[in-house]
Tab-separated table of C-alpha atoms in Angstrom:
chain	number	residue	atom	x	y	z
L	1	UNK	CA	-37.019	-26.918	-12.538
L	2	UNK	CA	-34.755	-27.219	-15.830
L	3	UNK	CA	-35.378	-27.935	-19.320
L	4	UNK	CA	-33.187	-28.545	-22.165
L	5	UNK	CA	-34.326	-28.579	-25.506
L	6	UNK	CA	-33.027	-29.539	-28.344
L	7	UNK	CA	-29.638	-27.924	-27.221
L	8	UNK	CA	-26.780	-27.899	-29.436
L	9	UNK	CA	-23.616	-25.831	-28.498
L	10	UNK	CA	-20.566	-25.140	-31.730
L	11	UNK	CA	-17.414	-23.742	-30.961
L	12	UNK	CA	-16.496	-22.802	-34.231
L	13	UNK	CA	-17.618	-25.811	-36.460
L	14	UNK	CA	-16.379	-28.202	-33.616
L	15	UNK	CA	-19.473	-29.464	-31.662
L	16	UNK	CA	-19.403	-29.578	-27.912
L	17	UNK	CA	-23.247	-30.788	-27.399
L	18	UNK	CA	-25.573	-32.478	-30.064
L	19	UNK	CA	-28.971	-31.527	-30.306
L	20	UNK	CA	-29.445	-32.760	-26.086
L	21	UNK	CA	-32.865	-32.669	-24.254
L	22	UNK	CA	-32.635	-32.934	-20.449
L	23	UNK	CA	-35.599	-32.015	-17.445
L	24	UNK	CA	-34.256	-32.196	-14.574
L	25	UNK	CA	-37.448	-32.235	-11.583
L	26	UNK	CA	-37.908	-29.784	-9.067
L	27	UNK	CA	-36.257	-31.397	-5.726
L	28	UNK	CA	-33.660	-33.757	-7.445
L	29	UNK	CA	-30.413	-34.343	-7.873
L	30	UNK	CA	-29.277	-34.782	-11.197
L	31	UNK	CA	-25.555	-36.905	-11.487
L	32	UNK	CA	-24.062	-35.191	-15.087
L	33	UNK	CA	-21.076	-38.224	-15.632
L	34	UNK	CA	-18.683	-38.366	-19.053
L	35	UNK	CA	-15.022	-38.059	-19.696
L	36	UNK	CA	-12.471	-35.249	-20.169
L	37	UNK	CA	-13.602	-33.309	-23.186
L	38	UNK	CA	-17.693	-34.800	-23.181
L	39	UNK	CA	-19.146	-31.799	-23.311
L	40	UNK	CA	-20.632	-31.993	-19.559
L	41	UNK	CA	-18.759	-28.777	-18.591
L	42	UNK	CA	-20.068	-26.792	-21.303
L	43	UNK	CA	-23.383	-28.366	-20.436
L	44	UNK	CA	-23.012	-26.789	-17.230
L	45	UNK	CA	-21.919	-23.757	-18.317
L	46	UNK	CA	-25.302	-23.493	-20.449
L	47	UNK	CA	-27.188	-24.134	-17.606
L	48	UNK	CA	-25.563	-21.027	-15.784
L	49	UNK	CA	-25.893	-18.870	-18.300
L	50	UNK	CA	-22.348	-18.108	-18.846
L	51	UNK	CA	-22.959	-19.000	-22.340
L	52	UNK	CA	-25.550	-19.152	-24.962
L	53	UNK	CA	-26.262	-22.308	-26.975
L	54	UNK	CA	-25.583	-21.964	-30.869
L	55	UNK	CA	-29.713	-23.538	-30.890
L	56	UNK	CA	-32.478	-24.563	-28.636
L	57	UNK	CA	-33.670	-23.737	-25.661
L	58	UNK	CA	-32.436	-23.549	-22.187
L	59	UNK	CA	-35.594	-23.044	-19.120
L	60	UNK	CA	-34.722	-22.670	-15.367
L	61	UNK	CA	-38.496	-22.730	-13.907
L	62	UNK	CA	-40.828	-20.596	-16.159
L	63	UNK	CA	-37.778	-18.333	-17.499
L	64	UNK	CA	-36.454	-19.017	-20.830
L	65	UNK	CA	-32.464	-18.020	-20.723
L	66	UNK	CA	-31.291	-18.800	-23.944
L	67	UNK	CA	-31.603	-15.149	-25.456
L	68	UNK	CA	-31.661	-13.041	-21.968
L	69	UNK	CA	-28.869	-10.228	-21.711
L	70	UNK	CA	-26.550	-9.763	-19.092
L	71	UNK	CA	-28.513	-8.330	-16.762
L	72	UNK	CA	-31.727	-10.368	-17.291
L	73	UNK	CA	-29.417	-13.747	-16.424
L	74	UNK	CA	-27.934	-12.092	-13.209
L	75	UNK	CA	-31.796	-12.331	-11.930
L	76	UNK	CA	-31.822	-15.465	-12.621
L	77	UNK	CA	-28.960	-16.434	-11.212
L	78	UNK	CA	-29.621	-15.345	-7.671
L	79	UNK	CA	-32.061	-18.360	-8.015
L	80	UNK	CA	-28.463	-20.456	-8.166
L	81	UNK	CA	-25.899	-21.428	-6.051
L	82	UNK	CA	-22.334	-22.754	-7.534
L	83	UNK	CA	-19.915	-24.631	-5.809
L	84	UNK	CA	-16.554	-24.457	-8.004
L	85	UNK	CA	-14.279	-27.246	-8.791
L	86	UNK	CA	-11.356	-25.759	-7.101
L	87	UNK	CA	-13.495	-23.430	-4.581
L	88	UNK	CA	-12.901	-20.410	-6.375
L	89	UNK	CA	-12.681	-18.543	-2.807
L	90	UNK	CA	-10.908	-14.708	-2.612
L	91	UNK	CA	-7.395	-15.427	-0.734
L	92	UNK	CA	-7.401	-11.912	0.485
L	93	UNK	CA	-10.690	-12.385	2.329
L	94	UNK	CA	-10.955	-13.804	5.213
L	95	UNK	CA	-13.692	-17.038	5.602
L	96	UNK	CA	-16.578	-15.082	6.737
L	97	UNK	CA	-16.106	-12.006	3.675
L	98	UNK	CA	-15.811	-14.728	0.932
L	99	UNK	CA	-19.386	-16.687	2.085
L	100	UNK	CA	-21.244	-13.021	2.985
L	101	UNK	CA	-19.165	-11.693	-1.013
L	102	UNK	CA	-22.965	-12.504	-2.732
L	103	UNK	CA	-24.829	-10.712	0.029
L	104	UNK	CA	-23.019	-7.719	-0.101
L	105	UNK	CA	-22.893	-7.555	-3.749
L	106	UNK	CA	-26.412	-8.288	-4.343
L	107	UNK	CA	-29.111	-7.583	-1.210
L	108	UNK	CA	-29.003	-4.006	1.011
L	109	UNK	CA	-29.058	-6.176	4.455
L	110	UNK	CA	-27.648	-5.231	7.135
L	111	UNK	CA	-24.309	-5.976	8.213
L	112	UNK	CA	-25.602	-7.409	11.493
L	113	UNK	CA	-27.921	-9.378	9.276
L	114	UNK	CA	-25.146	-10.809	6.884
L	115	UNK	CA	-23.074	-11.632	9.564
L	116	UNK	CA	-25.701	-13.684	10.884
L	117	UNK	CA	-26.609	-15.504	7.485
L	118	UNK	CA	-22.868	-16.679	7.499
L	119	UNK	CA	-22.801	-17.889	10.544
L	120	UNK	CA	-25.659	-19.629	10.176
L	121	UNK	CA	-24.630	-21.036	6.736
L	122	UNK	CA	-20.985	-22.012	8.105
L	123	UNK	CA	-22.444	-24.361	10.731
L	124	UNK	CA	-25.100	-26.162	8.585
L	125	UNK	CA	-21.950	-26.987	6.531
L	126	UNK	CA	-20.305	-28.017	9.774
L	127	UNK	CA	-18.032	-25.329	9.982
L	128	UNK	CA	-18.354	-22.599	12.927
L	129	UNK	CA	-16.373	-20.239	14.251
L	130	UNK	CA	-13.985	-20.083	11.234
L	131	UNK	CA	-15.425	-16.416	9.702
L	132	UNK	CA	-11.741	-14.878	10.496
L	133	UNK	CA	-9.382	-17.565	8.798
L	134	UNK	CA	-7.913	-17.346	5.644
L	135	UNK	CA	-8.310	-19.698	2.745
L	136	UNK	CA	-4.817	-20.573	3.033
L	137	UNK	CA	-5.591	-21.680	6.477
L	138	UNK	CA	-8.233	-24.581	5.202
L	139	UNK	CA	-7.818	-28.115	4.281
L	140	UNK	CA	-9.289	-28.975	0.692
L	141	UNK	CA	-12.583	-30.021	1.973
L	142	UNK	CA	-12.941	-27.307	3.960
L	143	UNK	CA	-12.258	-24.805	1.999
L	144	UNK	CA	-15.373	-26.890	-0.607
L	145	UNK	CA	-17.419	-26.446	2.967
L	146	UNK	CA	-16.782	-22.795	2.617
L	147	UNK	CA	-17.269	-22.510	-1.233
L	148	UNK	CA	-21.199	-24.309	-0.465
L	149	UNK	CA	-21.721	-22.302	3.228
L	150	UNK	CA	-20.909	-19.561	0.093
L	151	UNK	CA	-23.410	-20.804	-2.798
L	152	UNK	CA	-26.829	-21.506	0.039
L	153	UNK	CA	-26.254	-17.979	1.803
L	154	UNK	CA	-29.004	-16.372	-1.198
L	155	UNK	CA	-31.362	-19.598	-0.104
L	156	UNK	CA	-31.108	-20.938	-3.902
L	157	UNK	CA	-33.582	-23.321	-5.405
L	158	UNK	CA	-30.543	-24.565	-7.482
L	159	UNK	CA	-27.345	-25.878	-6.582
L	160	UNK	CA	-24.669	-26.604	-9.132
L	161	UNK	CA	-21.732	-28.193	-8.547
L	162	UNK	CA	-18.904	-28.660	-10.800
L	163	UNK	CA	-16.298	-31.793	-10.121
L	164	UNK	CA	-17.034	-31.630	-6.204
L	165	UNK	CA	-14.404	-34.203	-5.411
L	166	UNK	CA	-11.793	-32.856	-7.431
L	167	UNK	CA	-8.078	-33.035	-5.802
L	168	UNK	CA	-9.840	-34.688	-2.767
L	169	UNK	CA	-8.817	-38.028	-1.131
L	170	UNK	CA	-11.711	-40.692	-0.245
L	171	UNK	CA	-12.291	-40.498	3.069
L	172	UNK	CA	-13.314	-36.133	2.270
L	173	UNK	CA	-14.977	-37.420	-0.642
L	174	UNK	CA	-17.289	-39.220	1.419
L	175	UNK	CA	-17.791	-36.421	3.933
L	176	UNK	CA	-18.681	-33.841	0.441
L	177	UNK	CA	-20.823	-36.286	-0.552
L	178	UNK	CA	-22.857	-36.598	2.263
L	179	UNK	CA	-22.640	-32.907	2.676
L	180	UNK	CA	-24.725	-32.497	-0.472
L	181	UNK	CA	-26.977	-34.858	0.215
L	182	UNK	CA	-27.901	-33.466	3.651
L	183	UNK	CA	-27.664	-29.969	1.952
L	184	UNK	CA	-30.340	-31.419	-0.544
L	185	UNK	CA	-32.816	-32.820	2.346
L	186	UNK	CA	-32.511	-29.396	4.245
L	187	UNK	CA	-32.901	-27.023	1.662
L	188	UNK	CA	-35.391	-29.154	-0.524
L	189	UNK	CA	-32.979	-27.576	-3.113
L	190	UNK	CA	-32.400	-28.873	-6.670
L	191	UNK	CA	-29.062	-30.180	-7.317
L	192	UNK	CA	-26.867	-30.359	-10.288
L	193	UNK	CA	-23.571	-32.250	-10.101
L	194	UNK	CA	-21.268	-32.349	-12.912
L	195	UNK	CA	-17.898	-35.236	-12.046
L	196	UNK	CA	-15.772	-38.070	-13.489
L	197	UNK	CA	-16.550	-39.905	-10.236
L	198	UNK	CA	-19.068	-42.767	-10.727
L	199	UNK	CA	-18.738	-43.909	-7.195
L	200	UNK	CA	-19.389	-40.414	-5.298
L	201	UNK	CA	-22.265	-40.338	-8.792
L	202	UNK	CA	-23.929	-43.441	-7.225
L	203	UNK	CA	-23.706	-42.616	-3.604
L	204	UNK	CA	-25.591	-38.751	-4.206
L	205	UNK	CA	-27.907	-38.986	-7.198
L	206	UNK	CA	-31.742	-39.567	-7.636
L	207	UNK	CA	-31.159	-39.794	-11.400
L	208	UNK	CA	-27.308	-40.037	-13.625
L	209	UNK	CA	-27.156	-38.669	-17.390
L	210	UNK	CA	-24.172	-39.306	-19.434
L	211	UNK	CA	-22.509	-37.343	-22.160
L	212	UNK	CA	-20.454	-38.720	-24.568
L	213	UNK	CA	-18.816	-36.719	-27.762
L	214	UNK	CA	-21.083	-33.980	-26.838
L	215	UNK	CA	-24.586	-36.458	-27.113
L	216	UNK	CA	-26.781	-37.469	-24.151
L	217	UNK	CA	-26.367	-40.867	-24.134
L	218	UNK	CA	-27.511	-42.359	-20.997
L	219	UNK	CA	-30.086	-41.335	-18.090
L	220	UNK	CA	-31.831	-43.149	-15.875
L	221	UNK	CA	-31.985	-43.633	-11.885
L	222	UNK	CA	-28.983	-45.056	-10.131
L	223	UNK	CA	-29.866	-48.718	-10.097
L	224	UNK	CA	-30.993	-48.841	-13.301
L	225	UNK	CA	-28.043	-47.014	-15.021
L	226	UNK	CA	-26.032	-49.633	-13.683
L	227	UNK	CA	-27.887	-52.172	-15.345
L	228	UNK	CA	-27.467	-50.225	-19.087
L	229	UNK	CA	-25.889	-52.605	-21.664
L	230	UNK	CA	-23.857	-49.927	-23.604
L	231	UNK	CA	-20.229	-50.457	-24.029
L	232	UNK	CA	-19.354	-46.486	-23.293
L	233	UNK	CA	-21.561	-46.617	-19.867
L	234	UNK	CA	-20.685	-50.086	-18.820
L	235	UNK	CA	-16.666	-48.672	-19.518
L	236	UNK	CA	-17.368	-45.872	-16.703
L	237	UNK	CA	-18.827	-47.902	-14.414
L	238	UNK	CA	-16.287	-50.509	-14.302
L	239	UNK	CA	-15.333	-50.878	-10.843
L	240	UNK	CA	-18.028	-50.280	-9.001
L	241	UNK	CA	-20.971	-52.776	-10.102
């Protein structure tokens, strides 16, 4: 579903990502683990299409995004849903007009027919009947319920998500992270997580890759990343094995 090749990314002459090569299968979900300043983000943000690397190539399916335009990479995108760190929800729209914002924008349906999309997409995220509250009316994880119910209402074959557990305590860290993974089984969707939490990493992932100073410097499936002898992984998963 993705491949990255030979991907190197320069801000300037600083470089955020080294020459990486990543496939990511159609179906799985893909753990993308490394400190503050790693370079996973801007990994991320490659993937997207938000920006362009300085070389390779970037492939989502058959469609080579690296030198698309603007318009080109908003096709492509409609292929992609993105669940923000921090939700990224419209505070002057109610619940139901933030999830349906991507089907208005981008599809001529029907308003009956939208409305019926979000409802749809607000329960499988275990959230009904909240299309006329505010996002200052939500808890944390709800509002992340709303920012997914938001990113699945196109029926993507790609979800991202960047730092899912961000700002939330353990017990709605659980609950996100068995949201995507029943969000994965359902959809048959392929999922993209970018976080600094090995433990939530473990407990969603088919596969974890590790960046480090902007290099690729670890993938492998869960059980046996855990068993790689390198100081830098062994550091991050300290704790937990």
């Amino acid at each position: 579903m993705i491949r990255i090749k030979n991907v190197s990314k320069y801000f300037g002459k600083k470089a955020a990502l080294k020459n990486v090569n990543l496939e990511i299968a159609d179906g799985e979900t893909l753990a993308i683990i490394g400190g503050s300043g790693s370079g996973k983000s801007t990994l991320l943000r490659l993937m997207i299409g938000l920006i362009k690397p300085t070389e390779g190539e970037i492939w989502i399916d058959d469609d080579e995004i690296s030198q698309m335009d603007e318009d080109e990479i908003t096709s492509i995108r409609l292929k992609m849903g993105m669940v923000f760190q921090y939700s990224a929800l419209f505070d002057s729209m109610s619940v139901g007009d933030n999830v349906a914002f991507g089907l208005v924008e981008h599809t001529d349906f029907s308003k009956e027919k939208i409305r019926e999309i979000v409802r749809e997409k607000l329960k499988q995220v275990g959230l009904e009947g909240v299309e006329n509250l505010m996002p200052n009316e939500l808890s944390g994880g709800m509002k992340k319920r709303v920012s997914l119910a938001r990113a699945i209402a196109f029926g993507p074959e790609i979800i991202f998500y960047d730092e899912p557990s961000s700002g939330l305590d353990p017990v709605t860290t659980n609950k996100i992270d068995e949201l995507i993974i029943s969000t994965q089984r359902a959809l048959k969707v392929t999922s993209v997580v970018v976080t600094h939490d090995m433990i939530s990493a473990c407990r969603i992932a088919n596969r974890i890759a590790m960046v480090y100073n902007g290099e690729l410097i670890a993938i492998d499936t869960v059980e046996n990343f855990k068993k790689i002898e390198d100081v830098r992984v062994k550091e991050f998963l300290r704790g937990i094995v």
